XYZ file of C-alpha atoms in Angstrom:
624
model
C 111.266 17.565 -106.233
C 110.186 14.531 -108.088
C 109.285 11.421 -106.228
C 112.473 10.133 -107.822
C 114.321 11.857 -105.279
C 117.425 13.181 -105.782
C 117.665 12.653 -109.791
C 114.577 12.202 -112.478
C 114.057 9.493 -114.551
C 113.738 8.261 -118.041
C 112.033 4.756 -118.326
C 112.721 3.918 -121.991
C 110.251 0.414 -122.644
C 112.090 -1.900 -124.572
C 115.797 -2.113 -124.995
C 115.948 -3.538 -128.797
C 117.368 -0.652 -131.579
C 115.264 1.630 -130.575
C 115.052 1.629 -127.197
C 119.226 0.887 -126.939
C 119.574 3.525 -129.684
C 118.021 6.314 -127.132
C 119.085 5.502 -124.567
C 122.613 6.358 -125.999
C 121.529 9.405 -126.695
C 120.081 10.177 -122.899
C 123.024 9.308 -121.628
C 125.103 11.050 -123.998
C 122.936 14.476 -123.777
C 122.213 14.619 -120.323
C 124.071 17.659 -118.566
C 122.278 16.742 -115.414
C 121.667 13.757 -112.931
C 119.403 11.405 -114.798
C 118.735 8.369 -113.849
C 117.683 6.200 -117.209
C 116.127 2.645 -116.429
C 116.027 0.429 -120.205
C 113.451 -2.231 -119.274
C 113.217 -5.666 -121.645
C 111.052 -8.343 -121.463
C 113.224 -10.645 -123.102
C 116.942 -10.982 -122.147
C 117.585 -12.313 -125.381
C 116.430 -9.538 -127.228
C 118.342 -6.871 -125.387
C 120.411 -4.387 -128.071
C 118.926 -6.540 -130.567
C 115.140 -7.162 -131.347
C 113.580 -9.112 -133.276
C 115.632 -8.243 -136.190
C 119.103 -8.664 -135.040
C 119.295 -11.139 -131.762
C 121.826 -13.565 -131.891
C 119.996 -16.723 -131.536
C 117.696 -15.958 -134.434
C 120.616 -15.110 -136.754
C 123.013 -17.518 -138.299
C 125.578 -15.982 -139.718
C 124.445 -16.243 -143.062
C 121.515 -13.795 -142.167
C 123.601 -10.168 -143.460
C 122.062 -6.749 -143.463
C 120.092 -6.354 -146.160
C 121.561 -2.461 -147.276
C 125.670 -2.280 -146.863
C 127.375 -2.361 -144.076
C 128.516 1.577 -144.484
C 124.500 2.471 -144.026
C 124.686 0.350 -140.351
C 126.006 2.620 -138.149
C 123.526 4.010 -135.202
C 124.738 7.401 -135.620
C 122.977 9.103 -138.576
C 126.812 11.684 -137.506
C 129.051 9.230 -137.643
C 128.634 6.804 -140.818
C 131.686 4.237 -140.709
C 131.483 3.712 -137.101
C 129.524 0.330 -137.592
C 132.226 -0.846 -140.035
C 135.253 1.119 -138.306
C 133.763 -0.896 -135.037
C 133.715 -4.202 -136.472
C 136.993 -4.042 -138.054
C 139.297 -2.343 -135.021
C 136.878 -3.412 -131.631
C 134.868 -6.668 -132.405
C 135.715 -9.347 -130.491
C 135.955 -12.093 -133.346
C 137.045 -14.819 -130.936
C 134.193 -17.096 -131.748
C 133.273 -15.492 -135.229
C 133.554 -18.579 -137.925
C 135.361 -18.608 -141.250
C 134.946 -16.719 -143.136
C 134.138 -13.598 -141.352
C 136.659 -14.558 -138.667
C 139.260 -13.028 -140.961
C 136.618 -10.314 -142.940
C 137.677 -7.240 -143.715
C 134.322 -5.101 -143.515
C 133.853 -2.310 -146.302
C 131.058 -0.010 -146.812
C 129.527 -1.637 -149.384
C 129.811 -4.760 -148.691
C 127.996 -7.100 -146.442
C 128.396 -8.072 -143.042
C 126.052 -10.529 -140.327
C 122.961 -9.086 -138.556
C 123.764 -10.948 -135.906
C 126.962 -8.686 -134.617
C 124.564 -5.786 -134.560
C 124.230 -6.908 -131.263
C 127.834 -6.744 -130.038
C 127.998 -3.612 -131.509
C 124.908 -2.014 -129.541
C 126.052 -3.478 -126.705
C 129.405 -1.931 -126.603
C 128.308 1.610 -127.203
C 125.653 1.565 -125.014
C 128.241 0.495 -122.796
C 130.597 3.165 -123.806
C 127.903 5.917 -123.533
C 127.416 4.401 -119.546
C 130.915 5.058 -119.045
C 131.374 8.668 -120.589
C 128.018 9.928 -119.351
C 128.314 13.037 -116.846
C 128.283 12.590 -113.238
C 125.001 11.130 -111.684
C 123.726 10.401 -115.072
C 123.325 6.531 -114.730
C 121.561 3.607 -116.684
C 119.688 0.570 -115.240
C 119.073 -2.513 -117.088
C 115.941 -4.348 -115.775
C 113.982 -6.925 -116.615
C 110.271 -6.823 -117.037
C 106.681 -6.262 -118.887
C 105.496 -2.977 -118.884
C 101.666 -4.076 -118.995
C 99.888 -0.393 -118.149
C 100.414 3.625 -117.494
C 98.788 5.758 -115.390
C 99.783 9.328 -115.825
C 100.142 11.111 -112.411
C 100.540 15.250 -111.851
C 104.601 14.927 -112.118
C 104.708 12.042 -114.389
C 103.843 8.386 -114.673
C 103.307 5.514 -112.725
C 104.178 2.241 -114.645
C 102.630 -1.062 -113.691
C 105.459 -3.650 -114.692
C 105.090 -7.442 -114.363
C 108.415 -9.617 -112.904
C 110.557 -6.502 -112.548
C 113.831 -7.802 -111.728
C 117.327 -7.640 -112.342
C 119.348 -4.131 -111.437
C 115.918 -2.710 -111.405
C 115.473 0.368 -108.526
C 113.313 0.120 -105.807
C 109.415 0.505 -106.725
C 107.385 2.471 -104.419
C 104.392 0.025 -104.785
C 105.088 -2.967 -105.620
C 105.457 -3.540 -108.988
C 104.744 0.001 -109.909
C 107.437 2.056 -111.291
C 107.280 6.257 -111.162
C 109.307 7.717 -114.033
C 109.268 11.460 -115.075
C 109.122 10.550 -118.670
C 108.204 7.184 -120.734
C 109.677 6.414 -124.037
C 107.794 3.901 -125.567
C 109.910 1.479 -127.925
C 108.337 -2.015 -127.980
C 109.287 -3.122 -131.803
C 106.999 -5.125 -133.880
C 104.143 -7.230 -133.056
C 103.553 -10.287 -134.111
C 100.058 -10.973 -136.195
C 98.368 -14.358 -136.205
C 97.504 -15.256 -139.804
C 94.111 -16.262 -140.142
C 95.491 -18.846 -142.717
C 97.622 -20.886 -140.832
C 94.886 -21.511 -137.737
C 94.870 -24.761 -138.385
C 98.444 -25.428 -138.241
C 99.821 -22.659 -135.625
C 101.216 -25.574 -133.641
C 102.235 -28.224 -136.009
C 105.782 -29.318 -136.296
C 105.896 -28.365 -140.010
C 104.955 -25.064 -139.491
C 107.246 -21.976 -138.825
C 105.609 -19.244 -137.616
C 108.612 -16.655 -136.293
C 111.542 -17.783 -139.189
C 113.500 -15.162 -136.510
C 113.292 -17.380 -133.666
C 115.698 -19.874 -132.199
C 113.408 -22.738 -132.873
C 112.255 -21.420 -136.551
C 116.180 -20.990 -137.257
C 116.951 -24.472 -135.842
C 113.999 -26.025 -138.003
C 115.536 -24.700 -140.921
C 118.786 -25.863 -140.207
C 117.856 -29.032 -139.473
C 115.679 -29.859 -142.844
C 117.125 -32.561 -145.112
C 117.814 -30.969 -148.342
C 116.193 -32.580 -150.544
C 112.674 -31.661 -148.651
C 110.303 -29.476 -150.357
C 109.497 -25.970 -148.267
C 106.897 -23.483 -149.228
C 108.059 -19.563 -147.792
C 104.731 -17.288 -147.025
C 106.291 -14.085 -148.941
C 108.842 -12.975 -151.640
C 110.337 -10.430 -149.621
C 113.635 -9.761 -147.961
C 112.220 -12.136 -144.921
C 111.617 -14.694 -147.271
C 114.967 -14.321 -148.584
C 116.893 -15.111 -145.156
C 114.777 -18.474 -144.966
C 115.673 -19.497 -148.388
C 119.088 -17.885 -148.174
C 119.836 -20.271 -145.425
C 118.399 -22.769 -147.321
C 120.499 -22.844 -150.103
C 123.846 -21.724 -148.465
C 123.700 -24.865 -146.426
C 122.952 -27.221 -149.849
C 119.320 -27.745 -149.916
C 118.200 -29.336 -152.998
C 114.386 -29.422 -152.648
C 111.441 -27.466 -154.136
C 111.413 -24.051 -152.627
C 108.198 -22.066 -153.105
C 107.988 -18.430 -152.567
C 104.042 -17.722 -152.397
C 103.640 -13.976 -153.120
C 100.363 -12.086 -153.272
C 101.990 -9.733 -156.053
C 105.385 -11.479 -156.915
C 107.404 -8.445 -156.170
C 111.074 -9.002 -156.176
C 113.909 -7.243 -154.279
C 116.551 -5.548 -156.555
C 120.233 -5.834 -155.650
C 121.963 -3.217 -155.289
C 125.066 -2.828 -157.812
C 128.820 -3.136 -156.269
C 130.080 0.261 -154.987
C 126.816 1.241 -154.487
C 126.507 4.282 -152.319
C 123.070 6.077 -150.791
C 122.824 9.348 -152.390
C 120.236 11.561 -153.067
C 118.453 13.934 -156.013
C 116.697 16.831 -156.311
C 113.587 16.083 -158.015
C 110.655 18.852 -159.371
C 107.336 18.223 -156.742
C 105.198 15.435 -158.859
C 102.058 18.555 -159.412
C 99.575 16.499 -160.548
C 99.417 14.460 -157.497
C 98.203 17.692 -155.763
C 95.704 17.328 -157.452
C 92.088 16.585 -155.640
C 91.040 12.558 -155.345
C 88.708 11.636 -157.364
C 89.067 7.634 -157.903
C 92.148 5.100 -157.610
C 92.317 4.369 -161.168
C 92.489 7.720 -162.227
C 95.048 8.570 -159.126
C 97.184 5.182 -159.932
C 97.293 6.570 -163.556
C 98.876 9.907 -162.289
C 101.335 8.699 -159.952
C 102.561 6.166 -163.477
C 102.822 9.059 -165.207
C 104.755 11.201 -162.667
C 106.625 7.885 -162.116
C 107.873 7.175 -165.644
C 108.720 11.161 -166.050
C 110.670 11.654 -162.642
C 113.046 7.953 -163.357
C 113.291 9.551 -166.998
C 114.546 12.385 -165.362
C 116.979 10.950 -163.228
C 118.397 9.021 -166.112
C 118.955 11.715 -168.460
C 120.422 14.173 -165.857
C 122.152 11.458 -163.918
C 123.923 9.337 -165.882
C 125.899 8.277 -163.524
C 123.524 6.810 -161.223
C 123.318 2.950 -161.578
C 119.840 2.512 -163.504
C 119.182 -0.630 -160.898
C 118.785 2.628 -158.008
C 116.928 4.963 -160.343
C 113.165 3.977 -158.262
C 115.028 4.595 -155.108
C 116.620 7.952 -156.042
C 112.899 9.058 -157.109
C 111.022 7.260 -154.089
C 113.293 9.346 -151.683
C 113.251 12.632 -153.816
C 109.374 12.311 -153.982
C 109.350 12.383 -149.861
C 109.007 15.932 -149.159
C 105.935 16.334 -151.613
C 104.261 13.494 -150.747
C 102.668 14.566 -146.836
C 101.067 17.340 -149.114
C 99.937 14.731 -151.803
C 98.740 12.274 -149.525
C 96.414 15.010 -147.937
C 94.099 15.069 -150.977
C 93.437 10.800 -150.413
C 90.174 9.950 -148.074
C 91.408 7.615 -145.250
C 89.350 4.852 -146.531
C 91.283 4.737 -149.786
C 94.910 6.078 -148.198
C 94.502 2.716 -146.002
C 93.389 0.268 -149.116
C 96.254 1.684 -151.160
C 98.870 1.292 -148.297
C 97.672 -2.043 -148.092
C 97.547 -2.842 -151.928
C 100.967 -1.289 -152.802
C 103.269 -1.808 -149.143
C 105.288 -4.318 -150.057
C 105.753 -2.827 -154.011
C 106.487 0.547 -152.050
C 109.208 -1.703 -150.302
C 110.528 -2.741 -153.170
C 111.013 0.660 -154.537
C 112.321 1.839 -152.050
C 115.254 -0.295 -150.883
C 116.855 -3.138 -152.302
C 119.399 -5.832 -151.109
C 122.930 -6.835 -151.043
C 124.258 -9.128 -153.454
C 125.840 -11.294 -151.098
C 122.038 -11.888 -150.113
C 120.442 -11.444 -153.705
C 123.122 -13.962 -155.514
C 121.850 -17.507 -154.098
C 118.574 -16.772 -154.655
C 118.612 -15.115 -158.077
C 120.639 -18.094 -159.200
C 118.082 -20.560 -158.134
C 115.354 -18.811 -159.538
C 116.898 -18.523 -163.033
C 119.259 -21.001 -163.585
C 117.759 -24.190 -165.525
C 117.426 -26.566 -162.601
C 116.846 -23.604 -160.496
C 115.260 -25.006 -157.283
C 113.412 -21.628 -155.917
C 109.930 -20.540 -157.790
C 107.643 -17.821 -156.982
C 104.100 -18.577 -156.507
C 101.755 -15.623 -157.240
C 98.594 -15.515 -155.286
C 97.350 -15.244 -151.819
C 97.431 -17.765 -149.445
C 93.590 -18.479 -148.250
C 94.076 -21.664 -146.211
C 97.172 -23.785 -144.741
C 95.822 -26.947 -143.731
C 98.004 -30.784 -142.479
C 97.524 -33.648 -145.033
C 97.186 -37.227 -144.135
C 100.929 -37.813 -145.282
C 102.231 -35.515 -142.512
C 103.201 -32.859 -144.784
C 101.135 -28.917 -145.207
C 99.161 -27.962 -147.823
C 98.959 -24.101 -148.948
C 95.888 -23.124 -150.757
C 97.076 -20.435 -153.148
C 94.574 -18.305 -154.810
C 95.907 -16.717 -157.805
C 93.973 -14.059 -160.201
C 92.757 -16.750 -161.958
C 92.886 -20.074 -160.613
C 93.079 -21.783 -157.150
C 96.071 -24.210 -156.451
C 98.094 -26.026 -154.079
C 101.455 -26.144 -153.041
C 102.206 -28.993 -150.498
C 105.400 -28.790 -148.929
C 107.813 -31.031 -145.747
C 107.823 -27.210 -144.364
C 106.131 -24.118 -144.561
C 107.649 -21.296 -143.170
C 105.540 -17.394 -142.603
C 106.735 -14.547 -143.324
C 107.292 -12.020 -140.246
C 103.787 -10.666 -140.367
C 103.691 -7.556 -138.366
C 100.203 -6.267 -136.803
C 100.710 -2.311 -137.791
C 97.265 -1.958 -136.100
C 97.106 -1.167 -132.474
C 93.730 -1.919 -132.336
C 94.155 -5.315 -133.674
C 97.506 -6.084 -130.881
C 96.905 -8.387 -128.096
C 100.014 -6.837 -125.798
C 98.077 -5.855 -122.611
C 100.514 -3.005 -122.294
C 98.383 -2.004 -125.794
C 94.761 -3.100 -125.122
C 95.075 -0.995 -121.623
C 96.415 2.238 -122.967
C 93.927 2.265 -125.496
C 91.308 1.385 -123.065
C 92.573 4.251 -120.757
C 92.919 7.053 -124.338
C 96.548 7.414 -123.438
C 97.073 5.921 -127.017
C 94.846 6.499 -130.136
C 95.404 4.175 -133.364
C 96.537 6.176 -136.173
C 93.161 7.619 -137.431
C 94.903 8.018 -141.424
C 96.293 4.861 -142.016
C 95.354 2.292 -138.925
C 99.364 2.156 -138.703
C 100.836 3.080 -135.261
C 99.559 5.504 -132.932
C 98.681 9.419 -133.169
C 101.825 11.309 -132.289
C 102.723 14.860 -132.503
C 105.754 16.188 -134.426
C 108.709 15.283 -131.484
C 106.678 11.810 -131.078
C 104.554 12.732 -128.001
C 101.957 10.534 -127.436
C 98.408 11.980 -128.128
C 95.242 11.110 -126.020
C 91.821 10.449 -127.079
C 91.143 14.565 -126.617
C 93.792 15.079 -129.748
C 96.008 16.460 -126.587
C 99.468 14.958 -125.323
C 98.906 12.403 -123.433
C 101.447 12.856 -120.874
C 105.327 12.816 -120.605
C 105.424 9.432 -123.200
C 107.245 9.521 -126.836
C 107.000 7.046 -129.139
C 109.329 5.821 -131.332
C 109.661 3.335 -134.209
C 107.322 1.388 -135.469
C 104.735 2.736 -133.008
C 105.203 6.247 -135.416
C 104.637 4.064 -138.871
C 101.162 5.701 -139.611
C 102.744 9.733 -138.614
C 106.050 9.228 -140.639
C 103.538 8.379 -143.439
C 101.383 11.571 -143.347
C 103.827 13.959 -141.719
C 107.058 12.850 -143.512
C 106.562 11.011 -146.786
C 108.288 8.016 -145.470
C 107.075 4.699 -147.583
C 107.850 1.378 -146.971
C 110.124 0.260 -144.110
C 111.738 3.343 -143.609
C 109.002 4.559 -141.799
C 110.044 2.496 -139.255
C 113.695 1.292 -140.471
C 117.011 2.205 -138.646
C 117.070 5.164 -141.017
C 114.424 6.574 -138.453
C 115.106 5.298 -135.720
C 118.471 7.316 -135.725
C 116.529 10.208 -136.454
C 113.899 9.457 -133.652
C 116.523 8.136 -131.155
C 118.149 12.050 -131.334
C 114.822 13.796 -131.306
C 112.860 11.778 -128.733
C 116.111 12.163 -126.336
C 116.666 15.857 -126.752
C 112.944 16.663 -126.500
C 112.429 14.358 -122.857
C 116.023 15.859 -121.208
C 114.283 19.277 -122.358
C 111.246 18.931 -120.580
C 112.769 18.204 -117.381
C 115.158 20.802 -117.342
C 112.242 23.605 -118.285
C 110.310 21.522 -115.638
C 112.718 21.671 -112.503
C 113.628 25.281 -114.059
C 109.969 25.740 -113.728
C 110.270 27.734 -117.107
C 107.672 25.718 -119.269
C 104.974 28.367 -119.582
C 107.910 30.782 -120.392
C 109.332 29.023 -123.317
C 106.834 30.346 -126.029
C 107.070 33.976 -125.524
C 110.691 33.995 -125.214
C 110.994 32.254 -128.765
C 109.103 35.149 -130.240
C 111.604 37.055 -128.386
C 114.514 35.101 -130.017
C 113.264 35.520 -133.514
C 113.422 39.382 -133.550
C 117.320 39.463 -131.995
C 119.060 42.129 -133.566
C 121.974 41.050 -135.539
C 124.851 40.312 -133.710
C 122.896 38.473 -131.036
C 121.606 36.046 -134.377
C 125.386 35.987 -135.020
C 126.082 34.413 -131.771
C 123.125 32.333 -131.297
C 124.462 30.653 -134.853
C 127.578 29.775 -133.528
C 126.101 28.343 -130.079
C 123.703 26.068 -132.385
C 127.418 24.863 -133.811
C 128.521 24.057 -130.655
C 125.885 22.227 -129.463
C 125.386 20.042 -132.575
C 128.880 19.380 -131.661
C 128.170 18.431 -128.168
C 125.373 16.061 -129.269
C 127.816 15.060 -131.759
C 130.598 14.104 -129.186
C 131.225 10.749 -127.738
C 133.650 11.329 -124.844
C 132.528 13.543 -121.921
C 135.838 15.712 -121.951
C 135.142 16.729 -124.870
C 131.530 17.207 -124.309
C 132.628 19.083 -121.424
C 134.729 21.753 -123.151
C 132.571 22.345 -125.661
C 129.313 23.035 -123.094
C 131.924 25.456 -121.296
C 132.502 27.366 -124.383
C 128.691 26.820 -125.426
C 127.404 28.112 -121.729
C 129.695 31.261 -122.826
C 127.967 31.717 -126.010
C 124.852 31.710 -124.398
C 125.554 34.334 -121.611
C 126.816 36.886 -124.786
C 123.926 35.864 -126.977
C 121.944 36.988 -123.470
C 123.801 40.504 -122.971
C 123.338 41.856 -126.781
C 119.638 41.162 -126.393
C 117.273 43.632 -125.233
C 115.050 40.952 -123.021
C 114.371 42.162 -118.857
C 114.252 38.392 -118.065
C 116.289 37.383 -115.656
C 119.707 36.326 -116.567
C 119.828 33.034 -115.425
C 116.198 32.125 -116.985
C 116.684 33.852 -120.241
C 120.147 31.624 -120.708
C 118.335 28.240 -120.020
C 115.147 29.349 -122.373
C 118.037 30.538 -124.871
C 120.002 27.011 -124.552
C 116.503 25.427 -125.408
C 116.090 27.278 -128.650
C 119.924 26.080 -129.338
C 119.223 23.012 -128.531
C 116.009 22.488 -131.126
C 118.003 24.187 -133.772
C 120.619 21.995 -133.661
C 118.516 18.449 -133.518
C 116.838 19.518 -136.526
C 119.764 20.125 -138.308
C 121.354 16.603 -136.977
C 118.067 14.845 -138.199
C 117.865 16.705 -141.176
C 117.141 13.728 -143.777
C 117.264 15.998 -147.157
C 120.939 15.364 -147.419
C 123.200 11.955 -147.177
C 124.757 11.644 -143.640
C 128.357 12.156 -145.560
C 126.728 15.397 -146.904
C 125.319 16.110 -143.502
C 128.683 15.870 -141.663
C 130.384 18.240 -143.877
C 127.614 20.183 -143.794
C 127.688 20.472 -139.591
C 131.218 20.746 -139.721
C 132.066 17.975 -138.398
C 133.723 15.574 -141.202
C 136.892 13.807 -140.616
C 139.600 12.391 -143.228
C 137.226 9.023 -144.261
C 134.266 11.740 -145.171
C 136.803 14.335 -146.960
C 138.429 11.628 -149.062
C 135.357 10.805 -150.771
């Protein structure tokens, strides 16, 4: 028995989209008492983060992909839009999305991202199994220690419904997901104004968002960035009639596309880009393989494809070039894989996704329109300093000159710290001081993880019962999985993760209390070499269970693990294994289990493609 008594439990750190986002999933795949505890330091940011919380969201801020593409469940893709269309409370929504009829391709405000996480987290409370419960508590997380049967967590005000700590303080949980979203970087450039009134350091905050608002329009405002951050600021901007100078300062002057109306996410088969196999010899000579591979695979796409929009041609390729690229990446020392993740990020972004129009159109028309009132600055910023008028100054160092740009405001981008090495979090400085978690040794993104997100030590070993999930897994999704851009960390992967992470930690408690860990392995082997009609059966349990993980009520997930329990038992008589019945069924439902996450994360098809695939389409998916 675990010190938890009379059910385990899942402490899942952070309760933004990806902690929220799994601990649907625990609550929908649990079979067992589980108690799951979502801890969040900030009230504010609960089913929400940084990127969606109300109060640093006007309405104007939309997603930046479709509406269609918001859903949480990578198995159900209309049920953000069929949600905000039949269940949203729009009592207090303002014209005109009071009245808004949501489509997929359209837009729709990041804000009710958080309504919507909110509710089905609350739905998957109610239709969880019995003794399967959630706890919402408030707190820091600031260390782990990992203990024998799992790990003690040191957390700092724990309040709220939180259970009753053994020591004070000090919460035991059987397994720790880690989820703690982005960090925040201090730019070196702004050190001199981190506190001044004209600066906006968080544009996603309450008081960055009310600064904005707030500006008289004809003031001049200088925007650190030219991406899709950037955008919201000068989205807002404009929406509300602002009039002034607005400078976007851009180390490389990439621009966003906008994604044509009707657009829908698809994806191509593409040959593997051979010459990138190809052994490392200089970036120059690499760059001028990866043009040429470029140029042939969008030529490619646009003489096969003609009907693919040519504005999504880089993004067909960029997501067609993902399986190859783990293998192409291996031939790139670390030294230059980290230089050109750093050169080319935010060009990789750009590639990779683009924005909706209803976010594109302001801006596009200010930039080109005669007496346009947005510019683009190329250079980097070296220096932000106050001048004796009140205003900011940006030093701007282009390729070749040095300018200024002094502006009423100057708003920063985001800035993420992707290096764990670099973060100031004392949750982060003490589990690297105790080698629970190891920066990623490729890229200096995230941490070393292991293929179901596991946490690795400083021995290259699992550190314990912790995943990882999100951002923390930038640097692996890189390496492992071709992801570029913000999809290594993007909801995209988080659904993905949310599923996987979830499965794997319910697993390892039920081998644990089954005490059938050690077992697992040999049994697999076992599996593999089933004569026929046993493979027969064990296909149609993994249909069930996708099914089950699939499923949002519990009556239905309870008919379907009756008739999957019944699978098992016949998959279990045609085989020829002496185990004991009851063990060789749970070790079988294991194996069903894995098969059918991989086939619900599989990422090689669309998520319409994968439902029909699974089985599991309804009439929206078959009508299109």
């Amino acid at each position: 028995m675990s010190p938890t008594a009379m059910r385990p439990r899942v402490l899942v750190v952070g309760a933004g989209l990806a902690g929220t986002a799994t601990a649907i999933r625990l609550l929908r795949f649990a079979r067992a008492p589980l108690e799951v505890v979502l801890l969040e330091q900030r009230s504010d940011y609960r089913s929400a983060g940084v990127a969606y919380h109300r109060d640093g969201n006007p309405w104007d801020h939309v997603f930046n992909i479709q509406a269609g593409r918001m859903s949480a469940f990578r198995e159900d893709v209309h049920d953000f839009v069929r949600w905000a269309n039949r269940e949203a409370d729009r009592q207090d929504w303002p014209a005109p999305w009071d009245r808004f009829e949501f489509v997929e391709q359209g837009p729709a405000p990041r804000r009710l991202f958080q309504d919507y996480l909110t509710d089905r987290l609350a739905e998957a409370r109610r239709e969880a199994c019995p003794g399967v419960v959630l706890v919402e508590a408030d707190g820091e997380a600031v260390d782990l220690e990992v203990r024998s049967a799992g790990v003690d967590v040191t957390v700092h005000q724990l309040s709220g419904d939180a259970p009753q700590a053994p020591v004070a303080d000090v919460l035991f949980a059987d397994h720790v997901v880690l989820a703690t979203g982005l960090e925040l970087r201090d730019p070196p450039f702004a050190a001199e104004v981190a506190g001044h009134a004209s600066f906006v350091r968080n544009p996603y905050s309450a008081a960055g968002v009310r600064k904005l608002a707030g500006l008289p329009p004809e003031a001049s405002v200088a925007i650190v960035g030219s991406v899709l951050s950037a955008y919201d600021s000068a989205g807002l901007l404009l929406r509300q009639g602002h009039t002034g100078r607005i400078s976007l300062i851009s180390r490389t002057g990439t621009i966003f596309r906008t994604y044509p109306g009707g657009h829908e996410h698809g994806v191509v088969r593409l040959p593997c880009p051979v010459s990138l196999l190809e052994p490392y010899r200089d970036r120059e000579e690499f760059l001028a393989r990866v043009r040429g591979e470029w140029e042939a695979a969008c030529a490619a796409v646009v003489r096969d494809h003609p009907g693919i929009d040519p504005g999504v041609v880089p993004e067909r390729v960029a997501k067609a070039w993902e399986p190859h690229l783990p293998k192409a990446l291996e031939q790139i020392p670390s030294p230059a894989l980290r230089s050109l993740l750093d050169e080319f990020g935010t060009a990789i972004a750009a590639l990779r996704v683009g924005a909706v129009e209803y976010t594109m159109a302001v801006i596009e028309r200010a930039l080109h329109s005669a007496d346009g009132s947005v510019e683009v600055v190329v250079g980097n910023v070296e220096r932000i300093t106050p001048a004796e008028s009140g205003r900011l100054v940006v030093q701007v160092a282009a390729p070749d000159e040095k300018h200024a740009v002094e502006a009423d405001l100057v708003v920063s981008n985001f800035g993420r710290e992707s290096d764990y090495s670099r973060v100031g979090r004392r949750l982060w400085r003490n589990l690297l001081r105790r080698g629970i978690a190891v920066p990623h040794a490729r890229t200096g993104r995230g941490l070393e993880v292991d293929e179901r997100g596991v946490l690795l030590g400083r021995d290259g070993g699992p550190a314990g019962p912790i995943s990882a999930l999100g951002v923390l897994r930038e640097g692996d999704e890189i390496v492992r999985n071709g992801r570029t851009g913000a999809f290594t960390f993007n909801l995209a992967a988080i659904k993905n993760q949310s599923i996987a992470v979830a499965a794997s930690a319910i697993e390892q408690l039920e081998l644990r209390e089954g005490g059938s860990n050690h077992r697992l392995a040999q049994f697999r082997g076992h599996v593999s070499n089933m004569e026929e009609a046993a493979r027969a059966g064990f296909e149609e349990a993994v249909g069930l269970e996708v099914r089950r993980l699939a499923t949002r009520t519990r009556s239905e997930r309870e008919v379907l693990d009756s008739r999957l329990d019944e699978r098992i038992r016949f998959v279990g008589e045609l085989s020829s294994s002496s185990m004991d019945a009851s063990l060789r069924d749970r070790l079988t439902r294991v194996l069903v289990n894995r098969v059918a996450v991989e086939r619900l994360t599989d990422v090689s098809v669309t998520p319409r493609q994968l439902r029909r695939q699974l089985g599991i389409a309804n009439a929206e998916d078959l009508e299109d």
